[in-house]
Coordinates of C-alpha atoms in Angstrom, one line a residue:
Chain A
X1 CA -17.9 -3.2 -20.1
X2 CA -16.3 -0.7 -17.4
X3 CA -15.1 2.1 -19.3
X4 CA -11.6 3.5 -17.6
X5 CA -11.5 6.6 -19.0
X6 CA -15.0 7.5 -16.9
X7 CA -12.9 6.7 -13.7
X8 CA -10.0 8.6 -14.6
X9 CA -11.9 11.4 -15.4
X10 CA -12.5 12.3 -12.1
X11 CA -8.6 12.5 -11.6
X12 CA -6.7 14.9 -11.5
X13 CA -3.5 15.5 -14.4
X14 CA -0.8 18.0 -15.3
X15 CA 0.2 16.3 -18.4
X16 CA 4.2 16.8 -19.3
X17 CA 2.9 17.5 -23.4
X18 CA 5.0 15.6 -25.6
X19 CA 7.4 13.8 -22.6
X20 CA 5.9 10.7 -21.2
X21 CA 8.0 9.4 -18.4
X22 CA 7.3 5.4 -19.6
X23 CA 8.8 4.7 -22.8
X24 CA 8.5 1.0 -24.3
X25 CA 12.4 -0.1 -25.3
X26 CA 11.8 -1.7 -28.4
X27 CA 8.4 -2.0 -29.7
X28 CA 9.4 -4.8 -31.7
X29 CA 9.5 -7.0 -28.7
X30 CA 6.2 -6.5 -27.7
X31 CA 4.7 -7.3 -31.1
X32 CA 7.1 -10.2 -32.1
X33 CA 8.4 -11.8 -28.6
X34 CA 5.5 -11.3 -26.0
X35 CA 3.0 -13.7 -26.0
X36 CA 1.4 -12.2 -23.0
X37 CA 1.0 -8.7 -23.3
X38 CA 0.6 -8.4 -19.4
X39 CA 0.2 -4.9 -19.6
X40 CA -2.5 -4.7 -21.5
X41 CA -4.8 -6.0 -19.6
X42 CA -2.7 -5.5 -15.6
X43 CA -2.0 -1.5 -16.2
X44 CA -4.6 -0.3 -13.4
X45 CA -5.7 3.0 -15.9
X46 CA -4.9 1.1 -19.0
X47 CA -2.9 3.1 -20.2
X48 CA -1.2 0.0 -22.9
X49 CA -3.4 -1.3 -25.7
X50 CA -3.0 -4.3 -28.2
X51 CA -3.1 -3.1 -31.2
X52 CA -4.6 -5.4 -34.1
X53 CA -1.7 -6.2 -35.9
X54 CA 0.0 -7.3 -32.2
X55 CA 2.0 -3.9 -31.3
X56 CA 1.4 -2.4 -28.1
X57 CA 0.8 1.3 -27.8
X58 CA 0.9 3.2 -24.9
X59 CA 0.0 6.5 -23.9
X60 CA 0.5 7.6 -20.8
X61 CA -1.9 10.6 -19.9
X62 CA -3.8 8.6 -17.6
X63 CA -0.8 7.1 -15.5
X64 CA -1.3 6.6 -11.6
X65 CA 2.3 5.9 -11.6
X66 CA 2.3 2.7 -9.7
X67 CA 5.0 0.8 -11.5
X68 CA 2.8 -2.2 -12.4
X69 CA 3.7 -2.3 -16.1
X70 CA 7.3 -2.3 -15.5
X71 CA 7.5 -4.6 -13.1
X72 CA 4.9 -7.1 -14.7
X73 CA 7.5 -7.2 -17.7
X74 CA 9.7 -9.4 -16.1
X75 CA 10.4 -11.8 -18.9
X76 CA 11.5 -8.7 -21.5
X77 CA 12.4 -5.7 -18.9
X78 CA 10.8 -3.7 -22.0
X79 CA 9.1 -0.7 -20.0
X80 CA 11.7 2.4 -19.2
X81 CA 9.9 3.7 -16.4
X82 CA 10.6 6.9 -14.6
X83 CA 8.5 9.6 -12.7
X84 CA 6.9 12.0 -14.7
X85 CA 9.3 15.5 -13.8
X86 CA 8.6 17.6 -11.0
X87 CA 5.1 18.9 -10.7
X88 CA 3.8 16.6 -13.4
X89 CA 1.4 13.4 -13.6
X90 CA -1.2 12.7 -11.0
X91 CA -2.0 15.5 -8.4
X92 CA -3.9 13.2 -5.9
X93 CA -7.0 15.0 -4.4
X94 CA -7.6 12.8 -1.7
X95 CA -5.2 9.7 -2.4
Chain B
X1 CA 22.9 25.2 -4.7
X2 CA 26.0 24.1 -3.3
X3 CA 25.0 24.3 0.3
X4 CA 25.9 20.9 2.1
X5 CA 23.2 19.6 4.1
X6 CA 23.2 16.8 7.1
X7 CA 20.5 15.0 5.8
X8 CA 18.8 15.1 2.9
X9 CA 15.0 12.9 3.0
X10 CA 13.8 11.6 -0.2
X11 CA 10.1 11.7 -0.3
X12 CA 7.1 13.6 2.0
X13 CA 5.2 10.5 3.0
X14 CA 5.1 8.8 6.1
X15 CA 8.1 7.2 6.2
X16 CA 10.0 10.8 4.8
X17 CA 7.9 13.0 7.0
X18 CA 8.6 10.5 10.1
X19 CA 12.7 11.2 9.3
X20 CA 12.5 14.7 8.3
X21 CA 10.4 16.2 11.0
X22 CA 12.7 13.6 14.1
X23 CA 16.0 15.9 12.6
X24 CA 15.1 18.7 12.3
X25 CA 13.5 18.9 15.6
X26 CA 17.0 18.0 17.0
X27 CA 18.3 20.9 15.2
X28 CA 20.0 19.3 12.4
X29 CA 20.3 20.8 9.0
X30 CA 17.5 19.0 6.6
X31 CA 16.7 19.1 2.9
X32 CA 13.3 17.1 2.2
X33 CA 12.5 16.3 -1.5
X34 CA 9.1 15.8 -2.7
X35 CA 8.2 15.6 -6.7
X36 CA 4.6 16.3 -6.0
X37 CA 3.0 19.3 -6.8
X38 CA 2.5 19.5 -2.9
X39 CA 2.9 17.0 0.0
X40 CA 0.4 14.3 -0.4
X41 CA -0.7 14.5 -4.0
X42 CA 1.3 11.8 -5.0
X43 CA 0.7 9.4 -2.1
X44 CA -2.2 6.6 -1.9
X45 CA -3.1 4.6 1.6
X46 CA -6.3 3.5 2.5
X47 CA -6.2 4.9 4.8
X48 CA -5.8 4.1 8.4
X49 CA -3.9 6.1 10.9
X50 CA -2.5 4.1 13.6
X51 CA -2.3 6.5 16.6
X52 CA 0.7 5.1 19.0
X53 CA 3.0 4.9 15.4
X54 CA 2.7 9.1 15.0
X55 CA 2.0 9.8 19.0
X56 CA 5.7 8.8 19.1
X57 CA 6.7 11.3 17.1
X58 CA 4.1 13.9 17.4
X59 CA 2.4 13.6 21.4
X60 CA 0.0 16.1 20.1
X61 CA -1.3 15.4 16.5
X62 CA -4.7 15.2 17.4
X63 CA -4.8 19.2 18.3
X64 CA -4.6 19.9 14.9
X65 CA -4.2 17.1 12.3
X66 CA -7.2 16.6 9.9
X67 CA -8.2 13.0 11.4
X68 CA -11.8 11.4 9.4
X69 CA -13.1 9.1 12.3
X70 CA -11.8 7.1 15.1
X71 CA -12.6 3.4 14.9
X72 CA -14.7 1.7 16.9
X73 CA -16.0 -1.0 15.2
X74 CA -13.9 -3.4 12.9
X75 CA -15.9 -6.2 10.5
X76 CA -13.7 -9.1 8.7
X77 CA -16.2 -10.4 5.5
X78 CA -15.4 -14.0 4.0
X79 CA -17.3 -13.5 0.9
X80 CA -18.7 -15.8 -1.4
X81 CA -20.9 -14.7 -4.8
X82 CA -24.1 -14.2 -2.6
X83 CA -23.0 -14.0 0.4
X84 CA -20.6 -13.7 3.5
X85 CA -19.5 -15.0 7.0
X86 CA -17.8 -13.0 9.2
X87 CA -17.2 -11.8 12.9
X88 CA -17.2 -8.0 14.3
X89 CA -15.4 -7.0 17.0
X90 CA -16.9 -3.2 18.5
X91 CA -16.1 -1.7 21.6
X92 CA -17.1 1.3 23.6
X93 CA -14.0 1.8 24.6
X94 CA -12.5 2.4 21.4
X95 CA -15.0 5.3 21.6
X96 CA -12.7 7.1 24.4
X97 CA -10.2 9.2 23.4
X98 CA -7.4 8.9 22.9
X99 CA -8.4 7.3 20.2
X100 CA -6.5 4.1 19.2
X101 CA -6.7 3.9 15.1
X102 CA -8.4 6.7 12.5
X103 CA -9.1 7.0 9.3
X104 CA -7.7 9.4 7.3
X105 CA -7.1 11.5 3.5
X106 CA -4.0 11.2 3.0
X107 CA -3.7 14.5 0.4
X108 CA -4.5 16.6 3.2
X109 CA -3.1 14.5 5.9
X110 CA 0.2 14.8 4.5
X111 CA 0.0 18.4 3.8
X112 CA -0.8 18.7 7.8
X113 CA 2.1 17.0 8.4
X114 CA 4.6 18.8 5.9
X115 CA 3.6 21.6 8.0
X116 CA 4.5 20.5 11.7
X117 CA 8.1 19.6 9.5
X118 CA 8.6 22.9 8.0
X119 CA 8.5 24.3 11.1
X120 CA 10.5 22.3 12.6
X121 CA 12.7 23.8 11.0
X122 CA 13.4 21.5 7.8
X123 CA 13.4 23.1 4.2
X124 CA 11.0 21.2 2.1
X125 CA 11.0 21.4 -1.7
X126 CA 8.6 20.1 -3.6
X127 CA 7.6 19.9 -7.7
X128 CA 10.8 18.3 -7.6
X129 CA 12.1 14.4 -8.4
X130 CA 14.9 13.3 -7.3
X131 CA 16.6 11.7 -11.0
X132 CA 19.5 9.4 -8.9
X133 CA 22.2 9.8 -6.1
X134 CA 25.5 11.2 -6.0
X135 CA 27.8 8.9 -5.7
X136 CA 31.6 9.3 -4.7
X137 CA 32.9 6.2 -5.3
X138 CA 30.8 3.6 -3.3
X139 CA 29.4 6.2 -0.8
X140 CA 26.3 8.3 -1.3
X141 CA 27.1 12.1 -1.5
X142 CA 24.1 13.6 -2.2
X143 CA 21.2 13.7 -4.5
X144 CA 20.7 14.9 -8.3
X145 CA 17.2 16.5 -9.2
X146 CA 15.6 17.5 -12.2
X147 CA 15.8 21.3 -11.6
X148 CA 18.7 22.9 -13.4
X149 CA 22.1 22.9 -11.4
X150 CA 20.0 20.4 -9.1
X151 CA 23.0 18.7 -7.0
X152 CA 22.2 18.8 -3.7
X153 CA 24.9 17.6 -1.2
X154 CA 24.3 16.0 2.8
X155 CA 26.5 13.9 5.0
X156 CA 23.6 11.0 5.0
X157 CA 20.8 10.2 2.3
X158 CA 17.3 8.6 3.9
X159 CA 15.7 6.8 0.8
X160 CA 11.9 7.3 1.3
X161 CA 10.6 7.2 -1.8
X162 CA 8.1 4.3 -1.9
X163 CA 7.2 1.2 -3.1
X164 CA 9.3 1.6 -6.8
X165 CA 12.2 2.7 -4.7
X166 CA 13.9 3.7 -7.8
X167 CA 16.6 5.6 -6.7
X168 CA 18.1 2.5 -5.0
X169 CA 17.8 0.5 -7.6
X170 CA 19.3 2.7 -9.9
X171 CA 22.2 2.4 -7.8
X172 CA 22.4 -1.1 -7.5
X173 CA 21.5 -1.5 -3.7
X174 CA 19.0 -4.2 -4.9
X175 CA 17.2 -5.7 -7.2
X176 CA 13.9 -5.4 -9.8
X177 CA 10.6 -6.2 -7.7
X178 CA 9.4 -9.8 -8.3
X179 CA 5.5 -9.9 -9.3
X180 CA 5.0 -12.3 -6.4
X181 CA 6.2 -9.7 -3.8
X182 CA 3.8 -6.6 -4.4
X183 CA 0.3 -6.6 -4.6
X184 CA -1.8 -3.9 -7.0
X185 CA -4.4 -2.2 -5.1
X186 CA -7.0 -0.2 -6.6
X187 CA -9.0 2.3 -4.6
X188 CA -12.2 4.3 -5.1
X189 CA -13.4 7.3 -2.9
X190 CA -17.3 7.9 -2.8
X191 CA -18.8 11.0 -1.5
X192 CA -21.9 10.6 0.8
X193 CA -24.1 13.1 2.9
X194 CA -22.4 12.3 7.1
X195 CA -25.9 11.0 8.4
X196 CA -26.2 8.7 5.4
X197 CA -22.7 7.2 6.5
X198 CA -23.9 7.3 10.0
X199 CA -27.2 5.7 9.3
X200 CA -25.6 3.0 7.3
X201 CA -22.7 2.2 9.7
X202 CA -24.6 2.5 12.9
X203 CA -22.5 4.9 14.0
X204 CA -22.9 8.9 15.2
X205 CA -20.5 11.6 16.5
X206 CA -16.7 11.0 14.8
X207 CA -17.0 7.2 15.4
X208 CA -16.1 5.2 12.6
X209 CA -16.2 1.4 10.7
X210 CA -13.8 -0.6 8.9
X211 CA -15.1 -3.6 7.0
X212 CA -12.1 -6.0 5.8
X213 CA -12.6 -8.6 2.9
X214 CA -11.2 -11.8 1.6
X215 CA -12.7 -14.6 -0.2
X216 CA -14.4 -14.7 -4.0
X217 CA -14.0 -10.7 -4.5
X218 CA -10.6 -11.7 -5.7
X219 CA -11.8 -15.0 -7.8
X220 CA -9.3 -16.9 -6.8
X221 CA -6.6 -14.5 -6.6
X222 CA -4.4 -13.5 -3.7
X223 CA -5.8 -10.5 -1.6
X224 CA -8.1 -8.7 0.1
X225 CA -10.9 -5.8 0.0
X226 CA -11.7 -3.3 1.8
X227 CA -14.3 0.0 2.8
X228 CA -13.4 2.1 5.3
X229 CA -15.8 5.0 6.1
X230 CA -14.2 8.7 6.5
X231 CA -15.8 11.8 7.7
X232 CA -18.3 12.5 3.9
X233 CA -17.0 9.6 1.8
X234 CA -16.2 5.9 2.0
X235 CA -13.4 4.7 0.7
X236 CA -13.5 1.0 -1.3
X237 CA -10.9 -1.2 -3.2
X238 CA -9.1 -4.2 -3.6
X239 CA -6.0 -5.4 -4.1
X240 CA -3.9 -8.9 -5.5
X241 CA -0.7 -10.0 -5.6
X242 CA 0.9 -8.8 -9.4
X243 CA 1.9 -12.2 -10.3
X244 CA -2.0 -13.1 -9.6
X245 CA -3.2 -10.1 -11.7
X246 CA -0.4 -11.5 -14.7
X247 CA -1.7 -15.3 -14.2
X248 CA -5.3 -14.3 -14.0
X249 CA -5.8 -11.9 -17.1
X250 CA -8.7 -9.5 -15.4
X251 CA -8.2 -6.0 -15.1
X252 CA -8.0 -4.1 -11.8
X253 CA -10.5 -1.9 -12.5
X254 CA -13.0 -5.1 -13.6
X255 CA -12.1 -6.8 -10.3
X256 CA -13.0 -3.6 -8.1
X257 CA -16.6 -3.3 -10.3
X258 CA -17.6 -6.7 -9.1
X259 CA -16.8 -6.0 -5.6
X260 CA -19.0 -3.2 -5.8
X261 CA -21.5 -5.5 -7.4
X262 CA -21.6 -7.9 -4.5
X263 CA -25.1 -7.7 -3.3
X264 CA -23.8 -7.1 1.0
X265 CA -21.8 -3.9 -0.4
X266 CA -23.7 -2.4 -3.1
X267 CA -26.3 -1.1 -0.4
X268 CA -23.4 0.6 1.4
X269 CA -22.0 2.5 -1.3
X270 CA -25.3 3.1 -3.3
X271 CA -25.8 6.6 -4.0
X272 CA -22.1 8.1 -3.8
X273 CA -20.4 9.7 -5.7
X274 CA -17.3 9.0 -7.0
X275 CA -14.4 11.9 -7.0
X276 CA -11.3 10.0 -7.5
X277 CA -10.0 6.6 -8.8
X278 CA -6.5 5.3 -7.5
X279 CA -3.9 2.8 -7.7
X280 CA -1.3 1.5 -5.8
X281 CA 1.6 -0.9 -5.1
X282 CA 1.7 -2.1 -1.7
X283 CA 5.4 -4.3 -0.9
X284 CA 4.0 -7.5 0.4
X285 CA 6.9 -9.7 0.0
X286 CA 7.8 -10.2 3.7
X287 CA 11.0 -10.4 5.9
X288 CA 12.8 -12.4 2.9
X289 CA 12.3 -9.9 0.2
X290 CA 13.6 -7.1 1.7
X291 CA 16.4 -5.2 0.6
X292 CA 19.4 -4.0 2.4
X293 CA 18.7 -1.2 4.3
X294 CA 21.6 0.8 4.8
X295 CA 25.1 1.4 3.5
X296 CA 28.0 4.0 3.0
X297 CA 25.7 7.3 3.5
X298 CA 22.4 5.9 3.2
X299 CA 19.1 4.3 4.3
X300 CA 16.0 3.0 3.5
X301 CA 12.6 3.7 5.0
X302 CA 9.5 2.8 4.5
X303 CA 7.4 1.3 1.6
X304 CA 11.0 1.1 0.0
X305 CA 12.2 -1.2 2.4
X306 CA 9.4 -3.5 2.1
X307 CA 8.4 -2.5 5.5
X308 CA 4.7 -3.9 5.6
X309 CA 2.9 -6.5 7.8
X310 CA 0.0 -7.5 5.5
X311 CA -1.7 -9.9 8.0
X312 CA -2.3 -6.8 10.0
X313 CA -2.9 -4.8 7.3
X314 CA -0.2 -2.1 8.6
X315 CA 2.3 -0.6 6.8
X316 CA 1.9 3.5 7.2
X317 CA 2.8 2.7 10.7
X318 CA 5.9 0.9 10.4
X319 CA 6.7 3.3 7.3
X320 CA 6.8 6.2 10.2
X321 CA 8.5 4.1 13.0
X322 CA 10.8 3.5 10.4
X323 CA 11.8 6.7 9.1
X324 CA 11.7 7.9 13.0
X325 CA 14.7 5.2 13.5
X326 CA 16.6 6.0 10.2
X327 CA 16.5 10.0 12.1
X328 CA 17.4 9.0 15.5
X329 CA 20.2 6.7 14.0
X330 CA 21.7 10.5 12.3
X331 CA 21.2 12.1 15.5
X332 CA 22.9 9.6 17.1
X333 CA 26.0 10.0 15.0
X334 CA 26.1 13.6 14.7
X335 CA 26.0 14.2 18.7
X336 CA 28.7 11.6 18.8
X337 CA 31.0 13.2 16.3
X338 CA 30.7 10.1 13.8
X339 CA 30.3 10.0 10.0
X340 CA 27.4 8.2 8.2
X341 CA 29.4 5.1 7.2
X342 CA 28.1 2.0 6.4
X343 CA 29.5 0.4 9.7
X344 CA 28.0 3.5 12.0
X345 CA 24.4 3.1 10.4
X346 CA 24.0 -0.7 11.0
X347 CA 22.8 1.1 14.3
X348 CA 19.7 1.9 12.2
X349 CA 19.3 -2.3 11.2
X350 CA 19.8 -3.1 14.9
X351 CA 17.3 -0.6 15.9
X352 CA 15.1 -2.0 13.3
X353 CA 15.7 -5.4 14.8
X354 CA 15.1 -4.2 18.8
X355 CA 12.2 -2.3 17.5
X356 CA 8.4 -4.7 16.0
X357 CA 9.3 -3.5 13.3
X358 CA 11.0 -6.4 12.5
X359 CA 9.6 -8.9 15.0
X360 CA 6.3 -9.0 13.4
X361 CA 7.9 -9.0 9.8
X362 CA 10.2 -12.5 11.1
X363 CA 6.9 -13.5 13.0
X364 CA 5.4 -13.5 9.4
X365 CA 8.1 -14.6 7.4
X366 CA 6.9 -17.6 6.2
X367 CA 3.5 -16.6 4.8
X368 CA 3.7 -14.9 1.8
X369 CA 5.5 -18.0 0.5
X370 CA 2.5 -20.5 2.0
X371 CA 0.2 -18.3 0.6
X372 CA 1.3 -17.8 -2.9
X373 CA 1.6 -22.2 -3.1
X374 CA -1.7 -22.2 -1.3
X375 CA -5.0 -20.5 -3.1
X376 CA -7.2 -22.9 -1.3
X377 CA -7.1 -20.6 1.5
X378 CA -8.9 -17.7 -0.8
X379 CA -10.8 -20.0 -2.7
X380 CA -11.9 -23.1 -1.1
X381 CA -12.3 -22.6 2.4
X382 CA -14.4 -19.2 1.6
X383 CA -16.8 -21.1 -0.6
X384 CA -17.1 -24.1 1.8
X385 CA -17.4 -22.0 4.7
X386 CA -20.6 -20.0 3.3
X387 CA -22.2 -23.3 2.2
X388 CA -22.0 -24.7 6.0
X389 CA -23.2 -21.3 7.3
X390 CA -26.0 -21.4 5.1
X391 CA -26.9 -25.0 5.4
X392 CA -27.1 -24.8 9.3
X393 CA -29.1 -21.6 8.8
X394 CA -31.3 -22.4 6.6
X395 CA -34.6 -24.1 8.3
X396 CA -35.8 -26.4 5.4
X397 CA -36.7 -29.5 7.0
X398 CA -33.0 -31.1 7.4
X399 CA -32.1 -32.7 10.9
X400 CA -29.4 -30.4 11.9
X401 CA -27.1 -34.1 12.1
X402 CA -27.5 -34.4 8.7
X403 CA -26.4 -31.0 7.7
X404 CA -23.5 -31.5 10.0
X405 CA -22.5 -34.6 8.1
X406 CA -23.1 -32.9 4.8
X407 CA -20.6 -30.0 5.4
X408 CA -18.6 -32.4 6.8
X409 CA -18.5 -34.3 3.5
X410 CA -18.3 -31.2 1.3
X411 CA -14.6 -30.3 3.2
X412 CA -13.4 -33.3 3.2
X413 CA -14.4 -34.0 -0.9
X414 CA -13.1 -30.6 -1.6
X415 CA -9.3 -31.1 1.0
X416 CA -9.4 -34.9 2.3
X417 CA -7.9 -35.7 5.4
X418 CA -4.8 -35.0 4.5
X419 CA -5.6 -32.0 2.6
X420 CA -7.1 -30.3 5.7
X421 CA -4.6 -31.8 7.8
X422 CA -2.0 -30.4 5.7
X423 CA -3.5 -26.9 5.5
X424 CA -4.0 -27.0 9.3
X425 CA -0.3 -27.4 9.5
X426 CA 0.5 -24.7 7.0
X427 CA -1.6 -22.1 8.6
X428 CA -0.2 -22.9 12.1
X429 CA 3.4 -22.4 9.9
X430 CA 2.4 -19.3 8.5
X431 CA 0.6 -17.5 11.7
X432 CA 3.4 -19.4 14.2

């Protein structure tokens, strides 16, 4: 079993506390509607996760902001995706 | 800020960089944009520096940029679970400068490059996204940002914000991006000591080796691998088409762990250390997935155009000849008294077309779609192609006429006739 958060530890973050930039619509089409749940398993830093009872949480802290997730949601268009603000989310050492 | 501007550039990569730097070295007014914290630090590649792409922009990079190692040797793997065919093409000359292709970091890379634009007289800001455009009716007016009383205003808008390309869509230029027509790549960089890298790669001095993959690293998926080697540090990943990834179920990060599992690539990577873990959209779609490129006071370069040939692997190099044409195109119209109407900057989609730009994306058009119907060519042929190497190499006793017969049976009870025929025929299609 890889464990994600070892790679992603060796990134680099400025976390925007308290405003992610993705945002899922309505939660209640991820746990009632999507058979799928694409992102939980496509999302590159895994940042989505299927909960037990079927809801998806996501947190976005570890986001390398490559727009998988919303555009692997192409049945639903559930995932609100914008950059993180100015300054914030991945600061690429190397890239 | 109520200053009017003649251009403003979206994004500091190489498509941005290309446009800002070719206008503002004509003398025209330009605001670049950048969210990152600085110029790079949002931007993934690779990475491979194509040298004619930048030479036509900047003659001189090589005094100063911070280049890794120039290529010389180039190695295309078809991997199967044990094992891998493949040819090797290295030359001495590619060991005379000027060197033809480097690699490259992008981080500092682009920060280098930033540079030669600031003093070219454009004025960059950066730690600042760009939310949406300005719009005045149907015609772009400027740019709103996420920094209070952040309208910015310019005659033309040059979209170079990569492979989401939001800001387009948000205007309705075009469309969602289909799974099918982007592929997820996921990169790894591994610091090394330089005479280990040299040692390993047969190579000394600056000289450099790319390795390209295909075949079972992606099981069964669309895509490629590679590991490029930079100055200190290798860089390794792989990447599938999205739709591939959905279809599939395995996790990016899964697929890159067995690729550094295989036993030809674990022994080049063994002992690094790992300082950063990336991911990446690269637009793969092709000639028919791209969007329009231009319209009333604005234009599209780079990764947000879909401006990639991935049979050759390029795509920063178009990115910059791109974003090069989008400035000349402004130039053009501002020595010539004209305004950035839609009608004026089809100059920039018939300089496009003039350009290879798009003669090697219409050369390719056809692939992506023969690929996507056509997995045999990432799964079959790879497999059957190692078992015939390994049968005719393998001294066990076996007239070599019966081997020959035997991996001529196992093709034809794995395509038939017509099946190899067929694939013949699509390839020929696809690479026509």
């Amino acid at each position: 079993m890889i464990r994600i958060e070892e790679k992603l530890f060796q990134n680099r973050y400025r976390v925007d506390a308290g405003r992610p930039h993705i945002n899922i619509a309505d939660p209640s089409v991820c746990a009632v509607h999507c058979q799928e749940k694409s992102c939980t398993f496509c999302c590159p830093a895994g940042c989505y996760t299927q909960e037990g009872d079927g809801r998806v949480t996501l947190i976005t802290d570890g986001c390398l902001e490559c727009g998988t997730c919303r555009i692997i949601c192409s049945e639903h268009r559930n995932v609100q995706w914008e950059y993180p603000r100015g300054g914030y989310g991945i600061l690429f050492k190397f890239g | 800020m109520t200053e009017k501007f003649d251009a403003i550039v979206v994004g500091a990569g190489q498509a941005g960089n290309a446009a800002a730097y070719t206008m503002a070295k004509a003398g025209l007014k330009v605001l670049q944009i950048e969210r990152g914290e600085y110029p790079g630090s949002k931007n993934v590649q690779g990475a491979i520096l194509y040298a004619d792409a930048l030479e036509k922009i900047i003659p001189d990079f090589r005094d100063d940029a911070p280049l890794e190692r120039h290529l010389i040797e180039q190695r295309v793997w078809i991997l199967d679970d044990e094992s891998y065919v493949g040819t090797t093409y290295r030359s001495n000359d590619f060991n005379k400068p000027p060197y033809n292709r480097y690699t490259i970091i992008r981080a500092q890379f682009d920060k280098w490059y930033s540079k030669k634009v600031q003093e070219a007289g454009a004025l960059v800001i950066c730690e600042t996204t760009v939310t949406d455009l300005h719009m005045d009716g149907e015609r772009v007016v400027g740019v709103k940002t996420d920094r209070t009383g952040g309208s910015v205003y310019a005659d033309v808008v040059i979209l170079a914000d990569g492979v989401n390309s939001l800001l387009a869509r948000k205007a309705g230029f075009h469309e969602e991006l289909k799974p099918k027509d982007v592929a997820l790549a996921v990169k790894e960089i591994h610091f090394l000591p330089e005479s280990t890298i040299e040692s390993r790669f047969n190579v000394s001095g600056n000289a450099g080796v790319v390795i390209e993959m295909a075949g079972k690293i992606t099981q069964g998926m669309i895509g490629t691998g590679f590991l490029y080697t930079n100055k200190e540090s290798l860089t390794i990943g792989v990447g599938c088409l999205l739709s591939d990834f959905k279809k599939q179920g395995i996790a990016p990060y899964a697929l890159l762990e067995q690729m550094k599992a295989h036993p030809a690539i674990k022994p080049l990577i063994e002992g690094g250390e790992m300082k950063e873990y990336t991911a990446h959209l690269i637009p793969e779609g092709g000639y028919h997935a791209m969007p329009p490129l231009c319209g009333e006071g604005w234009m599209i370069a780079g990764d947000a155009g879909m401006f990639v040939n991935g049979v050759h692997r390029e795509g920063s190099n178009l990115a910059m000849t791109t974003g090069q044409l989008a400035a000349e195109t402004v130039i053009e119209l501002k020595n010539e008294n004209k305004p950035c109407t839609a009608k004026h900057l089809a100059r920039y989609r018939a300089k496009l077309d003039a350009s290879f730009v798009m003669k090697d994306l219409k050369k390719y058009k056809r692939l992506p779609e023969i690929f996507e119907k056509n997995h045999q060519f990432f799964t079959t042929y790879p497999e059957l192609m190692n078992r015939a190497a390994h049968a005719m190499i393998a001294v066990d006793g076996v007239d070599k006429k019966s081997k020959e017969r035997a991996i001529r049976r196992s093709f034809l009870n794995a395509r038939s006739w017509k099946g190899l025929m067929g694939d013949a025929f699509k390839l020929w299609r696809a690479f026509e």
